[in-house]
Amino acid sequence: MNLIFMGPPGAGKGTQARQIAEKYGIPQLSTGDMLRAAVKAGTEIGKKAKAAMESGGLVTDDIVVGIIADRIAEPDCKKGFILDGFPRTVAQAKALDSMLKERALKIDHVIDITCDTEALVSRITGRSTCAKCGEGYHKEHKKPAKEGVCDKCGGALTTRADDNEETVRNRLTVYDQQTAPVIGHYRHAGAFKTVDGMQEMNTVFKTLCSIIG
Ligand code: ADP
Ligand code: ADP
Ligand code: ZN
């Protein structure tokens, strides 16, 4: 099962991809997570990606395409994978098409999670993540039992440097200009579905499960 989760920053891609990955036993491939790990580790890729990520712009297509090409070649992707946050430009979508063709793979479902703009801003500015296990939280919609502490593993919750209002507005503009056109690339391909991301997290999850089967 090969899936693509699309949608603006804050729509709930990561939240849902994590749960779907667990349920179906396939890895969540988040280019955002991989790039943050590269920045933290100070690798060449991390050094090249840092400035764009901090301003809310996009990292260059060649970097993210290279990351995904390497990642889908790993053994744990044999059963399938969920692309979360990739492709984000039409050029990335075209590169993915040829990458899949070379490997005789296809995408089973492209799912676009939609969300109102003001909800996106409050979702992103209220977001925190467990530094240890990666579980996501929100200061209103998904509060941990104890402030700053992960319910699942007791790890410390952290907030992302780029989750501030100014950068978020820039990310939303970048989404409209560069990522929204990717929907057109997939809309006519057949396997495209839209899911209302304004629903409760559990309802979104159930809707996704009914699509995936
Ligand atoms: P994305 O990966 O699309 O950027 P996330 O999955 O990180 O989005 O979600 C952004 C924030 O919104 C997180 O704090 C998450 O807990 C919260 N969130 C996700 N889905 C919903 C939902 N359906 N309703 C309310 N809050 C949500
Ligand atoms: P969000 O959860 O808000 O959608 P991500 O964690 O997916 O954000 O991405 C964080 C940042 O990493 C983006 O603002 C961008 O700078 C960079 N990034 C992630 N994926 C891509 C991609 N496919 N192409 C270019 N840049 C990317
Ligand atoms: Zn945790």
GROMACS .gro file of C-alpha atoms and ligand atoms in nm:
model
  268
    1MET     CA    1   0.000   0.000   0.000
    2ASN     CA    2   0.166   0.323  -0.118
    3LEU     CA    3  -0.002   0.642  -0.001
    4ILE     CA    4   0.048   1.016  -0.038
    5PHE     CA    5  -0.097   1.250   0.227
    6MET     CA    6  -0.131   1.604   0.102
    7GLY     CA    7  -0.266   1.917   0.264
    8PRO     CA    8  -0.148   2.252   0.399
    9PRO     CA    9   0.082   2.277   0.703
   10GLY     CA   10  -0.126   2.198   1.013
   11ALA     CA   11  -0.401   2.005   0.832
   12GLY     CA   12  -0.321   1.690   1.030
   13LYS     CA   13  -0.103   1.492   0.785
   14GLY     CA   14   0.153   1.391   1.047
   15THR     CA   15  -0.108   1.306   1.311
   16GLN     CA   16  -0.294   1.080   1.071
   17ALA     CA   17   0.011   0.933   0.897
   18ARG     CA   18   0.147   0.818   1.233
   19GLN     CA   19  -0.172   0.629   1.315
   20ILE     CA   20  -0.216   0.485   0.966
   21ALA     CA   21   0.149   0.372   0.969
   22GLU     CA   22   0.087   0.186   1.293
   23LYS     CA   23  -0.239   0.029   1.180
   24TYR     CA   24  -0.115  -0.089   0.840
   25GLY     CA   25   0.246  -0.164   0.939
   26ILE     CA   26   0.402   0.064   0.680
   27PRO     CA   27   0.650   0.348   0.747
   28GLN     CA   28   0.560   0.719   0.753
   29LEU     CA   29   0.808   0.906   0.535
   30SER     CA   30   0.799   1.269   0.646
   31THR     CA   31   1.044   1.488   0.456
   32GLY     CA   32   0.999   1.753   0.728
   33ASP     CA   33   1.109   1.505   0.999
   34MET     CA   34   1.400   1.382   0.788
   35LEU     CA   35   1.518   1.736   0.714
   36ARG     CA   36   1.491   1.837   1.082
   37ALA     CA   37   1.702   1.534   1.173
   38ALA     CA   38   1.961   1.638   0.911
   39VAL     CA   39   1.972   1.995   1.046
   40LYS     CA   40   2.014   1.864   1.401
   41ALA     CA   41   2.292   1.627   1.297
   42GLY     CA   42   2.465   1.907   1.102
   43THR     CA   43   2.498   1.701   0.780
   44GLU     CA   44   2.564   1.862   0.438
   45ILE     CA   45   2.193   1.829   0.355
   46GLY     CA   46   2.103   1.984   0.690
   47LYS     CA   47   2.333   2.281   0.627
   48LYS     CA   48   2.176   2.341   0.286
   49ALA     CA   49   1.818   2.305   0.417
   50LYS     CA   50   1.840   2.512   0.736
   51ALA     CA   51   1.778   2.866   0.608
   52ALA     CA   52   1.479   2.771   0.390
   53MET     CA   53   1.319   2.581   0.676
   54GLU     CA   54   1.365   2.864   0.923
   55SER     CA   55   1.197   3.116   0.691
   56GLY     CA   56   0.915   2.878   0.597
   57GLY     CA   57   1.029   2.849   0.235
   58LEU     CA   58   1.085   2.522   0.052
   59VAL     CA   59   1.407   2.326   0.045
   60THR     CA   60   1.528   2.266  -0.313
   61ASP     CA   61   1.364   1.989  -0.515
   62ASP     CA   62   1.692   1.801  -0.575
   63ILE     CA   63   1.754   1.766  -0.201
   64VAL     CA   64   1.410   1.628  -0.111
   65VAL     CA   65   1.385   1.410  -0.422
   66GLY     CA   66   1.724   1.258  -0.332
   67ILE     CA   67   1.612   1.193   0.026
   68ILE     CA   68   1.293   1.017  -0.087
   69ALA     CA   69   1.466   0.815  -0.360
   70ASP     CA   70   1.709   0.676  -0.102
   71ARG     CA   71   1.439   0.619   0.158
   72ILE     CA   72   1.191   0.424  -0.057
   73ALA     CA   73   1.475   0.192  -0.161
   74GLU     CA   74   1.512   0.073   0.200
   75PRO     CA   75   1.379  -0.273   0.292
   76ASP     CA   76   1.106  -0.150   0.528
   77CYS     CA   77   0.934   0.019   0.232
   78LYS     CA   78   0.880  -0.310   0.048
   79LYS     CA   79   0.531  -0.348   0.202
   80GLY     CA   80   0.448   0.012   0.122
   81PHE     CA   81   0.489   0.362   0.261
   82ILE     CA   82   0.309   0.685   0.341
   83LEU     CA   83   0.455   1.002   0.192
   84ASP     CA   84   0.383   1.284   0.438
   85GLY     CA   85   0.480   1.629   0.310
   86PHE     CA   86   0.617   1.510  -0.025
   87PRO     CA   87   0.570   1.595  -0.312
   88ARG     CA   88   0.533   1.968  -0.241
   89THR     CA   89   0.597   2.101  -0.593
   90VAL     CA   90   0.489   1.984  -0.938
   91ALA     CA   91   0.856   1.914  -1.018
   92GLN     CA   92   0.877   1.683  -0.713
   93ALA     CA   93   0.558   1.505  -0.824
   94LYS     CA   94   0.707   1.447  -1.171
   95ALA     CA   95   1.033   1.320  -1.019
   96LEU     CA   96   0.829   1.084  -0.800
   97ASP     CA   97   0.640   0.957  -1.106
   98SER     CA   98   0.961   0.854  -1.277
   99MET     CA   99   1.112   0.713  -0.957
  100LEU     CA  100   0.808   0.487  -0.912
  101LYS     CA  101   0.801   0.389  -1.278
  102GLU     CA  102   1.165   0.276  -1.261
  103ARG     CA  103   1.078   0.053  -0.967
  104ALA     CA  104   0.745  -0.069  -1.115
  105LEU     CA  105   0.555   0.081  -0.820
  106LYS     CA  106   0.235   0.282  -0.810
  107ILE     CA  107   0.054   0.506  -0.565
  108ASP     CA  108  -0.269   0.349  -0.439
  109HIS     CA  109  -0.426   0.664  -0.290
  110VAL     CA  110  -0.345   1.034  -0.292
  111ILE     CA  111  -0.540   1.187  -0.004
  112ASP     CA  112  -0.574   1.562   0.033
  113ILE     CA  113  -0.663   1.667   0.390
  114THR     CA  114  -0.833   2.007   0.378
  115CYS     CA  115  -0.858   2.267   0.658
  116ASP     CA  116  -0.966   2.632   0.704
  117THR     CA  117  -0.680   2.884   0.710
  118GLU     CA  118  -0.747   3.026   1.058
  119ALA     CA  119  -0.771   2.675   1.203
  120LEU     CA  120  -0.434   2.597   1.042
  121VAL     CA  121  -0.269   2.893   1.213
  122SER     CA  122  -0.403   2.798   1.556
  123ARG     CA  123  -0.319   2.432   1.503
  124ILE     CA  124   0.041   2.509   1.414
  125THR     CA  125   0.102   2.773   1.679
  126GLY     CA  126  -0.045   2.537   1.944
  127ARG     CA  127   0.147   2.229   1.829
  128SER     CA  128   0.408   2.041   2.033
  129THR     CA  129   0.584   1.710   1.975
  130CYS     CA  130   0.747   1.453   2.201
  131ALA     CA  131   1.124   1.470   2.155
  132LYS     CA  132   1.154   1.102   2.242
  133CYS     CA  133   0.876   0.917   2.055
  134GLY     CA  134   0.742   1.180   1.813
  135GLU     CA  135   0.383   1.181   1.939
  136GLY     CA  136   0.206   1.507   1.849
  137TYR     CA  137   0.007   1.726   2.089
  138HIS     CA  138  -0.194   2.049   2.081
  139LYS     CA  139  -0.249   2.298   2.362
  140GLU     CA  140  -0.628   2.287   2.311
  141HIS     CA  141  -0.718   1.990   2.093
  142LYS     CA  142  -0.488   1.725   2.235
  143LYS     CA  143  -0.356   1.821   2.576
  144PRO     CA  144  -0.116   1.587   2.753
  145ALA     CA  145  -0.228   1.478   3.103
  146LYS     CA  146   0.073   1.658   3.250
  147GLU     CA  147   0.189   1.982   3.086
  148GLY     CA  148   0.507   1.942   2.880
  149VAL     CA  149   0.521   1.564   2.928
  150CYS     CA  150   0.432   1.293   2.673
  151ASP     CA  151   0.143   1.066   2.782
  152LYS     CA  152   0.287   0.774   2.588
  153CYS     CA  153   0.653   0.768   2.694
  154GLY     CA  154   0.711   1.042   2.954
  155GLY     CA  155   0.944   1.228   2.713
  156ALA     CA  156   0.967   1.608   2.706
  157LEU     CA  157   0.740   1.798   2.463
  158THR     CA  158   0.913   2.043   2.230
  159THR     CA  159   0.789   2.310   1.992
  160ARG     CA  160   0.933   2.370   1.646
  161ALA     CA  161   1.123   2.693   1.580
  162ASP     CA  162   0.926   2.744   1.258
  163ASP     CA  163   0.586   2.709   1.431
  164ASN     CA  164   0.554   3.082   1.501
  165GLU     CA  165   0.280   3.296   1.348
  166GLU     CA  166   0.502   3.491   1.106
  167THR     CA  167   0.667   3.182   0.957
  168VAL     CA  168   0.333   3.002   0.948
  169ARG     CA  169   0.178   3.276   0.733
  170ASN     CA  170   0.473   3.246   0.496
  171ARG     CA  171   0.436   2.867   0.484
  172LEU     CA  172   0.068   2.904   0.396
  173THR     CA  173   0.153   3.142   0.109
  174VAL     CA  174   0.420   2.901  -0.014
  175TYR     CA  175   0.162   2.622   0.006
  176ASP     CA  176  -0.089   2.816  -0.209
  177GLN     CA  177   0.173   2.910  -0.468
  178GLN     CA  178   0.382   2.594  -0.495
  179THR     CA  179   0.203   2.299  -0.334
  180ALA     CA  180  -0.167   2.352  -0.417
  181PRO     CA  181  -0.085   2.305  -0.792
  182VAL     CA  182   0.029   1.949  -0.710
  183ILE     CA  183  -0.339   1.863  -0.650
  184GLY     CA  184  -0.399   1.927  -1.021
  185HIS     CA  185  -0.122   1.681  -1.102
  186TYR     CA  186  -0.307   1.402  -0.919
  187ARG     CA  187  -0.675   1.499  -0.944
  188HIS     CA  188  -0.727   1.331  -1.279
  189ALA     CA  189  -0.509   1.032  -1.205
  190GLY     CA  190  -0.799   0.842  -1.046
  191ALA     CA  191  -0.673   0.759  -0.700
  192PHE     CA  192  -0.728   1.114  -0.567
  193LYS     CA  193  -0.955   1.174  -0.264
  194THR     CA  194  -1.032   1.474  -0.046
  195VAL     CA  195  -1.094   1.437   0.328
  196ASP     CA  196  -1.235   1.712   0.551
  197GLY     CA  197  -0.958   1.781   0.804
  198MET     CA  198  -1.186   2.010   1.009
  199GLN     CA  199  -1.349   1.703   1.162
  200GLU     CA  200  -1.236   1.554   1.492
  201MET     CA  201  -0.905   1.367   1.473
  202ASN     CA  202  -1.075   1.029   1.526
  203THR     CA  203  -1.335   1.098   1.259
  204VAL     CA  204  -1.061   1.191   1.011
  205PHE     CA  205  -0.884   0.867   1.102
  206LYS     CA  206  -1.197   0.656   1.045
  207THR     CA  207  -1.262   0.828   0.712
  208LEU     CA  208  -0.904   0.754   0.601
  209CYS     CA  209  -0.933   0.389   0.706
  210SER     CA  210  -1.253   0.350   0.505
  211ILE     CA  211  -1.076   0.489   0.195
  212ILE     CA  212  -0.765   0.277   0.239
  213GLY     CA  213  -0.965  -0.034   0.319
  214ADP     P1  214   0.066   1.858   0.957
  214ADP     O1  215   0.151   1.735   0.966
  214ADP     O2  216  -0.034   1.852   0.845
  214ADP     O3  217   0.146   1.985   0.954
  214ADP     P2  218  -0.013   1.793   1.233
  214ADP     O4  219  -0.060   1.651   1.219
  214ADP     O5  220   0.120   1.815   1.293
  214ADP     O6  221  -0.023   1.866   1.089
  214ADP     O7  222  -0.124   1.872   1.314
  214ADP     C1  223  -0.105   2.009   1.351
  214ADP     C2  224  -0.160   2.032   1.492
  214ADP     O8  225  -0.302   2.023   1.490
  214ADP     C3  226  -0.112   1.932   1.597
  214ADP     O9  227  -0.092   2.002   1.718
  214ADP     C4  228  -0.227   1.832   1.608
  214ADP    O10  229  -0.238   1.778   1.739
  214ADP     C5  230  -0.350   1.920   1.575
  214ADP     N1  231  -0.452   1.848   1.499
  214ADP     C6  232  -0.434   1.753   1.403
  214ADP     N2  233  -0.552   1.710   1.353
  214ADP     C7  234  -0.649   1.780   1.419
  214ADP     C8  235  -0.793   1.780   1.413
  214ADP     N3  236  -0.859   1.701   1.329
  214ADP     N4  237  -0.858   1.864   1.496
  214ADP     C9  238  -0.790   1.946   1.581
  214ADP     N5  239  -0.656   1.950   1.591
  214ADP    C10  240  -0.585   1.868   1.512
  215ADP     P1  241   0.430   2.095   0.820
  215ADP     O1  242   0.412   1.989   0.925
  215ADP     O2  243   0.403   2.231   0.872
  215ADP     O3  244   0.357   2.064   0.694
  215ADP     P2  245   0.690   1.985   0.754
  215ADP     O4  246   0.743   1.927   0.880
  215ADP     O5  247   0.632   1.891   0.655
  215ADP     O6  248   0.586   2.099   0.788
  215ADP     O7  249   0.805   2.068   0.682
  215ADP     C1  250   0.884   2.163   0.750
  215ADP     C2  251   0.971   2.238   0.650
  215ADP     O8  252   1.060   2.144   0.585
  215ADP     C3  253   0.898   2.307   0.537
  215ADP     O9  254   0.853   2.436   0.574
  215ADP     C4  255   1.007   2.311   0.429
  215ADP    O10  256   1.102   2.414   0.455
  215ADP     C5  257   1.077   2.179   0.448
  215ADP     N1  258   1.018   2.071   0.365
  215ADP     C6  259   0.953   1.960   0.409
  215ADP     N2  260   0.914   1.883   0.306
  215ADP     C7  261   0.954   1.946   0.194
  215ADP     C8  262   0.942   1.919   0.053
  215ADP     N3  263   0.880   1.809   0.008
  215ADP     N4  264   0.996   2.009  -0.034
  215ADP     C9  265   1.060   2.119   0.009
  215ADP     N5  266   1.074   2.152   0.139
  215ADP    C10  267   1.022   2.067   0.231
  216ZN      ZN  268   0.662   1.036   2.376
   0.00000   0.00000   0.00000
